[in-house]
mmCIF file of C-alpha atoms in Angstrom:
data_model
loop_
_atom_site.group_PDB
_atom_site.id
_atom_site.type_symbol
_atom_site.label_atom_id
_atom_site.label_comp_id
_atom_site.label_asym_id
_atom_site.label_seq_id
_atom_site.Cartn_x
_atom_site.Cartn_y
_atom_site.Cartn_z
ATOM 1 C CA MET A 29 61.390 41.094 102.600
ATOM 2 C CA ARG A 30 59.874 44.596 102.608
ATOM 3 C CA VAL A 31 59.515 44.449 106.359
ATOM 4 C CA ARG A 32 63.204 43.589 106.788
ATOM 5 C CA ALA A 33 64.259 46.385 104.392
ATOM 6 C CA GLY A 34 62.026 48.852 106.240
ATOM 7 C CA ALA A 35 63.391 47.782 109.614
ATOM 8 C CA LEU A 36 66.959 48.100 108.300
ATOM 9 C CA VAL A 37 66.322 51.593 107.032
ATOM 10 C CA SER A 38 64.750 52.564 110.385
ATOM 11 C CA VAL A 39 67.674 51.226 112.358
ATOM 12 C CA LEU A 40 70.242 53.001 110.168
ATOM 13 C CA GLY A 41 68.260 56.243 110.360
ATOM 14 C CA ILE A 42 68.181 56.079 114.163
ATOM 15 C CA ALA A 43 71.887 55.293 114.281
ATOM 16 C CA LEU A 44 72.757 58.301 112.078
ATOM 17 C CA VAL A 45 70.566 60.681 113.991
ATOM 18 C CA GLY A 46 71.858 59.598 117.324
ATOM 19 C CA CYS A 47 75.560 59.340 116.477
ATOM 20 C CA GLY A 48 76.574 61.626 119.309
ATOM 21 C CA VAL A 49 77.672 64.753 117.390
ATOM 22 C CA GLN A 50 76.336 67.820 119.069
ATOM 23 C CA PRO A 51 75.393 70.983 117.083
ATOM 24 C CA THR A 52 77.722 73.945 117.493
ATOM 25 C CA GLY A 53 77.467 77.685 116.912
ATOM 26 C CA VAL A 54 79.508 79.800 114.510
ATOM 27 C CA ILE A 55 83.234 79.532 115.102
ATOM 28 C CA GLY A 56 85.398 82.542 114.355
ATOM 29 C CA ALA A 57 88.390 81.747 112.144
ATOM 30 C CA GLY A 58 90.050 85.148 111.753
ATOM 31 C CA GLU A 59 90.734 87.004 108.521
ATOM 32 C CA PRO A 60 89.930 85.452 105.123
ATOM 33 C CA ALA A 61 92.760 83.767 103.289
ATOM 34 C CA SER A 62 95.013 85.971 101.203
ATOM 35 C CA GLY A 63 98.144 85.546 99.134
ATOM 36 C CA LEU A 64 98.121 84.664 95.475
ATOM 37 C CA THR A 65 94.830 86.421 94.919
ATOM 38 C CA ARG A 66 96.423 89.699 95.888
ATOM 39 C CA GLY A 67 100.050 89.293 94.717
ATOM 40 C CA ILE A 68 101.862 90.356 91.589
ATOM 41 C CA ARG A 69 100.958 88.556 88.364
ATOM 42 C CA LEU A 70 102.582 88.792 84.972
ATOM 43 C CA TYR A 71 100.221 88.300 82.052
ATOM 44 C CA TYR A 72 101.334 86.324 79.018
ATOM 45 C CA ALA A 73 99.670 85.575 75.674
ATOM 46 C CA SER A 74 98.362 82.183 74.637
ATOM 47 C CA ASP A 75 96.129 80.774 71.960
ATOM 48 C CA SER A 76 93.186 81.116 74.346
ATOM 49 C CA GLY A 77 93.888 84.658 75.519
ATOM 50 C CA LEU A 78 95.882 86.210 78.343
ATOM 51 C CA ARG A 79 96.853 84.174 81.425
ATOM 52 C CA GLY A 80 98.227 85.511 84.678
ATOM 53 C CA VAL A 81 101.298 83.903 86.187
ATOM 54 C CA PRO A 82 101.987 84.627 89.889
ATOM 55 C CA VAL A 83 105.366 86.031 90.847
ATOM 56 C CA LEU A 84 106.311 84.123 93.967
ATOM 57 C CA ASP A 85 110.071 84.567 94.292
ATOM 58 C CA ARG A 86 110.656 88.263 93.764
ATOM 59 C CA GLU A 87 109.886 91.424 95.713
ATOM 60 C CA ILE A 88 108.520 94.093 93.399
ATOM 61 C CA LYS A 89 109.281 97.687 94.448
ATOM 62 C CA ASN A 90 108.182 99.710 91.423
ATOM 63 C CA LEU A 91 106.353 99.449 88.075
ATOM 64 C CA ALA A 92 109.510 99.662 85.985
ATOM 65 C CA SER A 93 110.837 96.469 87.531
ATOM 66 C CA VAL A 94 107.537 94.736 86.694
ATOM 67 C CA VAL A 95 107.805 95.741 83.048
ATOM 68 C CA LYS A 96 111.407 94.507 82.916
ATOM 69 C CA LEU A 97 110.364 91.190 84.431
ATOM 70 C CA LEU A 98 107.474 90.876 81.985
ATOM 71 C CA ALA A 99 109.770 91.596 79.041
ATOM 72 C CA SER A 100 112.065 88.722 80.054
ATOM 73 C CA GLY A 101 109.293 86.334 79.060
ATOM 74 C CA PRO A 102 107.493 83.490 80.815
ATOM 75 C CA PRO A 103 109.338 80.883 82.867
ATOM 76 C CA PRO A 104 110.138 77.568 81.076
ATOM 77 C CA ALA A 105 107.167 75.718 82.608
ATOM 78 C CA GLU A 106 104.762 78.323 81.313
ATOM 79 C CA GLN A 107 106.446 78.325 77.914
ATOM 80 C CA ARG A 108 105.802 74.581 77.720
ATOM 81 C CA ASP A 109 102.144 75.357 78.526
ATOM 82 C CA GLY A 110 101.998 77.599 75.441
ATOM 83 C CA LEU A 111 102.504 81.041 77.039
ATOM 84 C CA THR A 112 104.569 83.616 75.208
ATOM 85 C CA ASN A 113 105.560 87.240 75.509
ATOM 86 C CA LEU A 114 104.363 89.644 72.855
ATOM 87 C CA VAL A 115 105.517 92.860 74.548
ATOM 88 C CA GLU A 116 108.160 94.670 72.515
ATOM 89 C CA LEU A 117 109.399 97.892 74.087
ATOM 90 C CA GLY A 118 112.433 100.032 73.460
ATOM 91 C CA GLY A 119 113.169 102.634 76.123
ATOM 92 C CA TYR A 120 110.404 103.640 78.460
ATOM 93 C CA THR A 121 109.527 105.157 81.811
ATOM 94 C CA VAL A 122 106.470 104.114 83.695
ATOM 95 C CA THR A 123 104.707 105.988 86.501
ATOM 96 C CA GLY A 124 101.711 105.180 88.666
ATOM 97 C CA ARG A 125 99.618 107.417 90.797
ATOM 98 C CA GLY A 126 96.402 106.104 92.276
ATOM 99 C CA THR A 127 94.343 104.468 89.525
ATOM 100 C CA GLN A 128 96.430 106.032 86.738
ATOM 101 C CA VAL A 129 99.462 104.339 85.186
ATOM 102 C CA THR A 130 101.340 105.980 82.312
ATOM 103 C CA VAL A 131 104.008 104.373 80.140
ATOM 104 C CA HIS A 132 106.125 106.955 78.293
ATOM 105 C CA LEU A 133 107.593 105.170 75.281
ATOM 106 C CA GLU A 134 110.817 106.411 73.757
ATOM 107 C CA SER A 135 110.650 104.457 70.520
ATOM 108 C CA PRO A 136 107.864 103.346 68.148
ATOM 109 C CA TYR A 137 105.377 100.827 69.552
ATOM 110 C CA VAL A 138 104.344 97.902 67.358
ATOM 111 C CA GLY A 139 101.097 97.222 69.182
ATOM 112 C CA THR A 140 97.732 98.450 67.953
ATOM 113 C CA GLY A 141 96.267 98.992 71.406
ATOM 114 C CA ARG A 142 93.781 96.118 71.049
ATOM 115 C CA ASP A 143 96.355 93.320 70.696
ATOM 116 C CA GLN A 144 97.504 90.713 73.290
ATOM 117 C CA GLY A 145 100.862 92.446 73.742
ATOM 118 C CA THR A 146 99.163 95.625 74.857
ATOM 119 C CA GLY A 147 96.843 93.523 76.997
ATOM 120 C CA GLN A 148 99.836 91.851 78.690
ATOM 121 C CA LEU A 149 101.275 95.253 79.531
ATOM 122 C CA VAL A 150 97.969 96.730 80.711
ATOM 123 C CA CYS A 151 96.939 93.782 82.888
ATOM 124 C CA THR A 152 100.422 93.342 84.374
ATOM 125 C CA LEU A 153 100.691 97.036 85.253
ATOM 126 C CA ALA A 154 97.156 97.211 86.622
ATOM 127 C CA ARG A 155 97.796 94.249 88.888
ATOM 128 C CA ALA A 156 101.169 95.643 90.000
ATOM 129 C CA GLN A 157 99.750 99.073 90.746
ATOM 130 C CA SER A 158 97.038 97.517 92.896
ATOM 131 C CA VAL A 159 99.656 95.621 94.891
ATOM 132 C CA LEU A 160 102.007 98.597 95.220
ATOM 133 C CA ASP A 161 99.042 100.837 96.312
ATOM 134 C CA PRO A 162 96.709 98.584 98.277
ATOM 135 C CA LYS A 163 93.947 101.220 98.259
ATOM 136 C CA VAL A 164 93.596 100.711 94.499
ATOM 137 C CA GLY A 165 91.688 97.817 92.936
ATOM 138 C CA THR A 166 93.096 96.101 89.856
ATOM 139 C CA ASP A 167 89.826 96.698 87.968
ATOM 140 C CA ASP A 168 90.013 100.449 88.663
ATOM 141 C CA VAL A 169 93.476 100.997 87.190
ATOM 142 C CA GLU A 170 93.718 102.689 83.793
ATOM 143 C CA VAL A 171 96.875 102.382 81.717
ATOM 144 C CA THR A 172 97.857 104.873 79.023
ATOM 145 C CA LEU A 173 100.729 104.446 76.577
ATOM 146 C CA LEU A 174 102.266 107.696 75.370
ATOM 147 C CA ARG A 175 103.962 107.101 72.058
ATOM 148 C CA PRO A 176 106.579 109.465 70.636
ATOM 149 C CA GLY A 177 104.839 111.556 68.014
ATOM 150 C CA GLY A 178 101.440 110.237 69.208
ATOM 151 C CA PRO A 179 98.701 109.317 69.141
ATOM 152 C CA ASP A 180 98.432 108.001 72.667
ATOM 153 C CA LEU A 181 96.936 104.555 73.312
ATOM 154 C CA GLY A 182 94.412 104.218 76.088
ATOM 155 C CA PRO A 183 93.512 104.627 78.729
ATOM 156 C CA TYR A 184 92.805 100.883 78.977
ATOM 157 C CA ARG A 185 91.563 98.658 81.762
ATOM 158 C CA CYS A 186 92.627 95.050 82.088
ATOM 159 C CA ALA A 187 89.077 93.742 81.719
ATOM 160 C CA GLU A 188 89.049 94.951 78.111
ATOM 161 C CA PHE A 189 91.647 92.300 77.278
ATOM 162 C CA LEU A 190 90.313 89.318 79.289
ATOM 163 C CA ASP A 191 87.781 86.866 77.976
ATOM 164 C CA GLY A 192 84.598 86.274 79.900
#
């Protein structure tokens, strides 16, 4: 029985080694994949922390439009998954230059600076700035909130609000 098993293993081994597939060299495939990893994401709050939701159907031209889109809340499918919007802003202007984003608030801000609502705003604006200015990395963007009557909040980086 052992002889038959050994012979069977030998035959299968020879068949696999000699199956006719020839080795090849490295094949160039062009640029690495891109798309969702570089696009706009809106960050929403959940019980487990912030989660980014890709924006697939809108062209974003400036930071103010991103904040407006964020303030409208998560789409229904994401709401069913437990995502919610905690950003509450009155009037504001938002500017971005290089790695610096500033939100000038016109009314009192309810966030403490270390809450998920502030994290939503910071991470969304950091991601948007890196897409609008491709020379800037999301992790390098600092967001500052200027409150009327002060004190200012920030500067913050998105990583401060993400788990892990």
